[in-house]
GROMACS .gro file of N, CA and C in nm:
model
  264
    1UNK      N    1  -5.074   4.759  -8.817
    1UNK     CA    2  -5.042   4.619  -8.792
    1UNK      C    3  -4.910   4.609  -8.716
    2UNK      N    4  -4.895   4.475  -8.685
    2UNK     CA    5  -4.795   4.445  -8.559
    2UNK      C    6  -4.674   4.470  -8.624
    3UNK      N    7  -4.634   4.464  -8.825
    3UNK     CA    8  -4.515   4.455  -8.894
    3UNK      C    9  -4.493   4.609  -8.927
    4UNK      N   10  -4.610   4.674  -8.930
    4UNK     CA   11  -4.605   4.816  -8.929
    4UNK      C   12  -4.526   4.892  -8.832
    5UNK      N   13  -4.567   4.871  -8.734
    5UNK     CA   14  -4.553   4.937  -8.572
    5UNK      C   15  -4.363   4.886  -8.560
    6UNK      N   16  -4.301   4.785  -8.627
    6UNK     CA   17  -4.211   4.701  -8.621
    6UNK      C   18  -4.089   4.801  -8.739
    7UNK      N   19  -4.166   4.815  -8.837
    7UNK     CA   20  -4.116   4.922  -8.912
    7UNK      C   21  -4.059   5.044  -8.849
    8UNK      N   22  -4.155   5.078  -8.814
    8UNK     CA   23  -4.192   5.258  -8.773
    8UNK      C   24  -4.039   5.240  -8.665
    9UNK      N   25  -4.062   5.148  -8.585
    9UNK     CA   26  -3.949   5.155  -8.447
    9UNK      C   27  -3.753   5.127  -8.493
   10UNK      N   28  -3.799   5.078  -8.622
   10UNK     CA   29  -3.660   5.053  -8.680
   10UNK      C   30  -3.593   5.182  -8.726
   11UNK      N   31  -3.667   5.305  -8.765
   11UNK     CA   32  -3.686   5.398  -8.813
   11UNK      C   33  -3.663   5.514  -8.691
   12UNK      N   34  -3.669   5.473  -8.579
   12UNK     CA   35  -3.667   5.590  -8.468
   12UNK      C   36  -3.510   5.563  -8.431
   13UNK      N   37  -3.421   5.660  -8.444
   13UNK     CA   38  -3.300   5.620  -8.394
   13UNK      C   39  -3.267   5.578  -8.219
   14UNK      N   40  -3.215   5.493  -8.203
   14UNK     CA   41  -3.163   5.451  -8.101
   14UNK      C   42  -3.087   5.517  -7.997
   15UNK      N   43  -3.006   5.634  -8.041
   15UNK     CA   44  -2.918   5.708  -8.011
   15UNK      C   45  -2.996   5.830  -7.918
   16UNK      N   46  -3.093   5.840  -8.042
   16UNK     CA   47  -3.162   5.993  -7.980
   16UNK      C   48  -3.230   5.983  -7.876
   17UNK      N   49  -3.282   5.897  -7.874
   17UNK     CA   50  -3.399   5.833  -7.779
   17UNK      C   51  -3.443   5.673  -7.734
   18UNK      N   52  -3.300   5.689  -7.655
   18UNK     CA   53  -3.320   5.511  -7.606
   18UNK      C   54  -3.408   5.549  -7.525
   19UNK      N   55  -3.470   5.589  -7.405
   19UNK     CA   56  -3.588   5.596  -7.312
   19UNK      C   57  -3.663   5.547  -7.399
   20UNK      N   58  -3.759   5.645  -7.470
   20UNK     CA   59  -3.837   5.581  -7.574
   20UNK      C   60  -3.801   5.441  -7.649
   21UNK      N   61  -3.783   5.439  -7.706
   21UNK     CA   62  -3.702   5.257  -7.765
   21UNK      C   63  -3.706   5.180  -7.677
   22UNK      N   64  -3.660   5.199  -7.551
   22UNK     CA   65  -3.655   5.090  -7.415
   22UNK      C   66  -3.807   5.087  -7.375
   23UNK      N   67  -3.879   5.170  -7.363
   23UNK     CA   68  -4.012   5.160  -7.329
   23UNK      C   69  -4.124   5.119  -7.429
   24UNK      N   70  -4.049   5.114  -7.541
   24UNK     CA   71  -4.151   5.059  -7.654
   24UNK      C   72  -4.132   4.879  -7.688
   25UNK      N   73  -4.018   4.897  -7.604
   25UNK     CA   74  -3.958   4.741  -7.646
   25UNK      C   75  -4.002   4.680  -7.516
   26UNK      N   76  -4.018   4.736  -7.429
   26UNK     CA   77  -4.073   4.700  -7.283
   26UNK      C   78  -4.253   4.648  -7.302
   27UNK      N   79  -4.266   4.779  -7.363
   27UNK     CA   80  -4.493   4.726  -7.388
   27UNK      C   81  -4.504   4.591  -7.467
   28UNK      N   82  -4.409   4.600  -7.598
   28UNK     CA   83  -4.418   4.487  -7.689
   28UNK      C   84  -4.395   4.335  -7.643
   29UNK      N   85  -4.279   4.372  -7.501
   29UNK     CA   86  -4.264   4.230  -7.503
   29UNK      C   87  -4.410   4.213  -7.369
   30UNK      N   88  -4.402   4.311  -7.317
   30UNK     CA   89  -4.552   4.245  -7.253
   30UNK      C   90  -4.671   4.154  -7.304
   31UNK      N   91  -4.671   4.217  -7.431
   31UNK     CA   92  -4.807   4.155  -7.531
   31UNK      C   93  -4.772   3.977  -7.551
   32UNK      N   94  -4.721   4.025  -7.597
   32UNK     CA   95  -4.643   3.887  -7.655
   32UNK      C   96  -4.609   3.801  -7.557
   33UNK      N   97  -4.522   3.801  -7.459
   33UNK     CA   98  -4.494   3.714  -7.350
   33UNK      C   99  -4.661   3.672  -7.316
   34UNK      N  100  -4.722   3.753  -7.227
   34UNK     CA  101  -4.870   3.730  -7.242
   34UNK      C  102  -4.933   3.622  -7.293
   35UNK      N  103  -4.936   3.676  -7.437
   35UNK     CA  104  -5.014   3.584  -7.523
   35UNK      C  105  -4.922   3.484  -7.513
   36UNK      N  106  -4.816   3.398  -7.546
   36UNK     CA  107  -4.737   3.295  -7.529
   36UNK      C  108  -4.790   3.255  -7.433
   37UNK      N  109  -4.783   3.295  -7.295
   37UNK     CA  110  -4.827   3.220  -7.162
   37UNK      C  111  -4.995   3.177  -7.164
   38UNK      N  112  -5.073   3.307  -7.209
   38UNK     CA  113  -5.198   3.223  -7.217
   38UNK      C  114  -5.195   3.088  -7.343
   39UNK      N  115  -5.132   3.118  -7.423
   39UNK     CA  116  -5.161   2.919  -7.532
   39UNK      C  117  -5.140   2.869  -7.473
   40UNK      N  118  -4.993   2.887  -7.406
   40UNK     CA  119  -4.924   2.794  -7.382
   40UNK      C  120  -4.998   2.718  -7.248
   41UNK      N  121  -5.061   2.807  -7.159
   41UNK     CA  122  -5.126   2.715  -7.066
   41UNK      C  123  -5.291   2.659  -7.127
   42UNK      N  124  -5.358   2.748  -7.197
   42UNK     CA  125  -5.470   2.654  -7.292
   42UNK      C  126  -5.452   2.517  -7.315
   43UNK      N  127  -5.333   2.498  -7.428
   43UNK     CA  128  -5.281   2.396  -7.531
   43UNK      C  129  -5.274   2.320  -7.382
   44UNK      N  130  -5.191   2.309  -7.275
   44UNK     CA  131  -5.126   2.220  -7.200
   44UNK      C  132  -5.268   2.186  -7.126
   45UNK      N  133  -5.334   2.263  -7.086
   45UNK     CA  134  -5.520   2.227  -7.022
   45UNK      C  135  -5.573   2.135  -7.165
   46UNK      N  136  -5.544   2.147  -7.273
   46UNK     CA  137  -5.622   2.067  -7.337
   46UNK      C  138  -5.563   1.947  -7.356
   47UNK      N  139  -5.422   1.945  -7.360
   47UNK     CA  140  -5.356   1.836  -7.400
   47UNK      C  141  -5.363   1.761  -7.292
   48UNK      N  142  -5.343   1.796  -7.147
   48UNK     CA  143  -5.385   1.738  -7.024
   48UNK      C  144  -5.507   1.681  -7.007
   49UNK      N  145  -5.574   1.744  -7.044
   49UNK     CA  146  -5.745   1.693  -7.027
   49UNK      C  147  -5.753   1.572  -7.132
   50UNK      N  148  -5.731   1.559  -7.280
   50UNK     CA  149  -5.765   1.449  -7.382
   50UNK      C  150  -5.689   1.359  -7.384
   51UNK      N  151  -5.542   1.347  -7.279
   51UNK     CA  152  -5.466   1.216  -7.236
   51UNK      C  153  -5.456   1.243  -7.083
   52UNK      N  154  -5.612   1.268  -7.031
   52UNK     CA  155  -5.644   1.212  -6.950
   52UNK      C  156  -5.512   1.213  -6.801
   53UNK      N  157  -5.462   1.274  -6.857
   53UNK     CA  158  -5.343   1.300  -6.721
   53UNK      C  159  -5.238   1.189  -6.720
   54UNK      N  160  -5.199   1.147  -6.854
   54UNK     CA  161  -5.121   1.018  -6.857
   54UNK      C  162  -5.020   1.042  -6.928
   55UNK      N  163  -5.005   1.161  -6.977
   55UNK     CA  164  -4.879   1.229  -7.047
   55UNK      C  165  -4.768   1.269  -6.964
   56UNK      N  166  -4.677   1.218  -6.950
   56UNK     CA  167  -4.513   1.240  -6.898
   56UNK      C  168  -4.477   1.406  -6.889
   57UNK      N  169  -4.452   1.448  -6.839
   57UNK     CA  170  -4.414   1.585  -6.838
   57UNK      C  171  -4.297   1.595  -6.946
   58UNK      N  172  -4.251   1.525  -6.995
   58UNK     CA  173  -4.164   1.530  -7.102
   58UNK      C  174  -4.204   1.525  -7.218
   59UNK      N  175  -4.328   1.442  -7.262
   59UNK     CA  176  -4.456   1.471  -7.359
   59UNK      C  177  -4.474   1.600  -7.389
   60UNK      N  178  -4.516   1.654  -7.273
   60UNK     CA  179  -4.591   1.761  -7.213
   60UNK      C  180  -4.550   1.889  -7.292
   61UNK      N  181  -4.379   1.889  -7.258
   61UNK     CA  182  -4.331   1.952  -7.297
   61UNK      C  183  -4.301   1.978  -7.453
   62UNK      N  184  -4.261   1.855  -7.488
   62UNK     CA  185  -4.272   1.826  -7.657
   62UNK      C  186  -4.409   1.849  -7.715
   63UNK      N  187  -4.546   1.836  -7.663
   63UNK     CA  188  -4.642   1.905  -7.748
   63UNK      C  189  -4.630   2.014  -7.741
   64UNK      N  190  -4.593   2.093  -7.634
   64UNK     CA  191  -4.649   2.278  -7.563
   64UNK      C  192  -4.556   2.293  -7.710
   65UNK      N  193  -4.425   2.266  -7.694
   65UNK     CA  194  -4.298   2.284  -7.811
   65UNK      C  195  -4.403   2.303  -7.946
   66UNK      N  196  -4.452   2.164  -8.001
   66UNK     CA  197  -4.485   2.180  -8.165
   66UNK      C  198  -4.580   2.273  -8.168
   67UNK      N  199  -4.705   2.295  -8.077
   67UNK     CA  200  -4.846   2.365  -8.062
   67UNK      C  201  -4.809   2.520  -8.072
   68UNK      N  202  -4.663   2.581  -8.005
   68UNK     CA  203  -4.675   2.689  -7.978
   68UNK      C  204  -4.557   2.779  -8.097
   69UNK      N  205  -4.483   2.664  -8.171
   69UNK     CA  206  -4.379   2.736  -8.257
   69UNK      C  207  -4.457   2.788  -8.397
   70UNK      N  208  -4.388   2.883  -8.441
   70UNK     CA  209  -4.424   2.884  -8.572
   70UNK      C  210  -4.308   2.849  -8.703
   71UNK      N  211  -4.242   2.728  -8.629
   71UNK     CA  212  -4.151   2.675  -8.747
   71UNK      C  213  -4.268   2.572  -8.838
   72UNK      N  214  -4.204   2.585  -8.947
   72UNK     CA  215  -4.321   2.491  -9.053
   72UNK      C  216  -4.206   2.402  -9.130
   73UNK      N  217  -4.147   2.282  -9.078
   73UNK     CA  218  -4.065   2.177  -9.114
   73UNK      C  219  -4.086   2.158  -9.281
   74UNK      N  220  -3.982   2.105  -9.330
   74UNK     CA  221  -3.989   2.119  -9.456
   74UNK      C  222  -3.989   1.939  -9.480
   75UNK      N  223  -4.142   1.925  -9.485
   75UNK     CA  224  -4.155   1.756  -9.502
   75UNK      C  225  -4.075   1.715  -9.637
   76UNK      N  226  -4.074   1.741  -9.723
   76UNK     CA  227  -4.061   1.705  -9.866
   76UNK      C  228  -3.930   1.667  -9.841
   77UNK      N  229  -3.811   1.757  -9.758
   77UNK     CA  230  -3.715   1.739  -9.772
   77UNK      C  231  -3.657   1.638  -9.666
   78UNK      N  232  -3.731   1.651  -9.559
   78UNK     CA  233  -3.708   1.523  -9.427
   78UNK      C  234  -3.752   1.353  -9.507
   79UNK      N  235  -3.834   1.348  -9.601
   79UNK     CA  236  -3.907   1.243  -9.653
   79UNK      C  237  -3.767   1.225  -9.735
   80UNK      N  238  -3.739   1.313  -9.832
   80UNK     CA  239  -3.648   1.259  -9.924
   80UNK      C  240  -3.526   1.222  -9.836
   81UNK      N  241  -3.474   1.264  -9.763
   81UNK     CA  242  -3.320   1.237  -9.694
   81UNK      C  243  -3.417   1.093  -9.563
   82UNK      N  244  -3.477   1.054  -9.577
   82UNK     CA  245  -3.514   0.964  -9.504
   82UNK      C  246  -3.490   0.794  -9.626
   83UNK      N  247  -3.398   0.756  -9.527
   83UNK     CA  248  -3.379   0.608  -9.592
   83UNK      C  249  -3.432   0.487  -9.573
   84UNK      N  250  -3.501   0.423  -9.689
   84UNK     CA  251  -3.590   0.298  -9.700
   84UNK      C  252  -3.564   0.215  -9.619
   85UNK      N  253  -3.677   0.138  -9.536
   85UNK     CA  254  -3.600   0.027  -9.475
   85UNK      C  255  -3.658  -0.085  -9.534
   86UNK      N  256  -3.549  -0.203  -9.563
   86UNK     CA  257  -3.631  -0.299  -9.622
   86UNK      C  258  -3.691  -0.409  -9.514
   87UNK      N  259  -3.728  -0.476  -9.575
   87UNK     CA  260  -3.791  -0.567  -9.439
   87UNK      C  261  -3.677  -0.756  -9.463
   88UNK      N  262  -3.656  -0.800  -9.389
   88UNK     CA  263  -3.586  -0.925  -9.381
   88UNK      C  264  -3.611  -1.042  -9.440
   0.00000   0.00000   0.00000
């Protein structure tokens, strides 16, 4: 697995063999950059296509943003520090 392989490289000293290390850190970010660029243009073909081409490029950008992170907001705590509004 990807946390395995992540292990193993923490474990190869740096010293002895940066070539190696530089070239392993070179394949990895290939994958990854990659895959980022293909969602990221999917998500934006889909999000483009179901608002119809009426989304602001500043939208645009703020969905590609939530669709493609893997932060997971901590509602419970945004809800509680969020203050009531009353009505007039």
């Amino acid at each position: 697995t990807c946390a395995e392989q992540e292990s193993f490289w923490k474990l190869v000293p740096r010293d002895k063999f940066p070539s190696l290390r530089r070239c392993s850190e070179a394949v990895h970010s290939c994958f990854g950059s990659t895959y980022l660029c293909e969602s990221a243009f999917s998500n934006m073909k889909m999000t483009k296509s179901t608002e119809c081409s009426s989304i602001t490029d500043e939208h645009l950008q703020d969905s590609l943003r939530l669709a493609l992170t893997q932060h997971s907001p901590n509602f419970k705590k945004l809800v509680d520090e969020m203050q009531a509004q009353t009505s007039h």
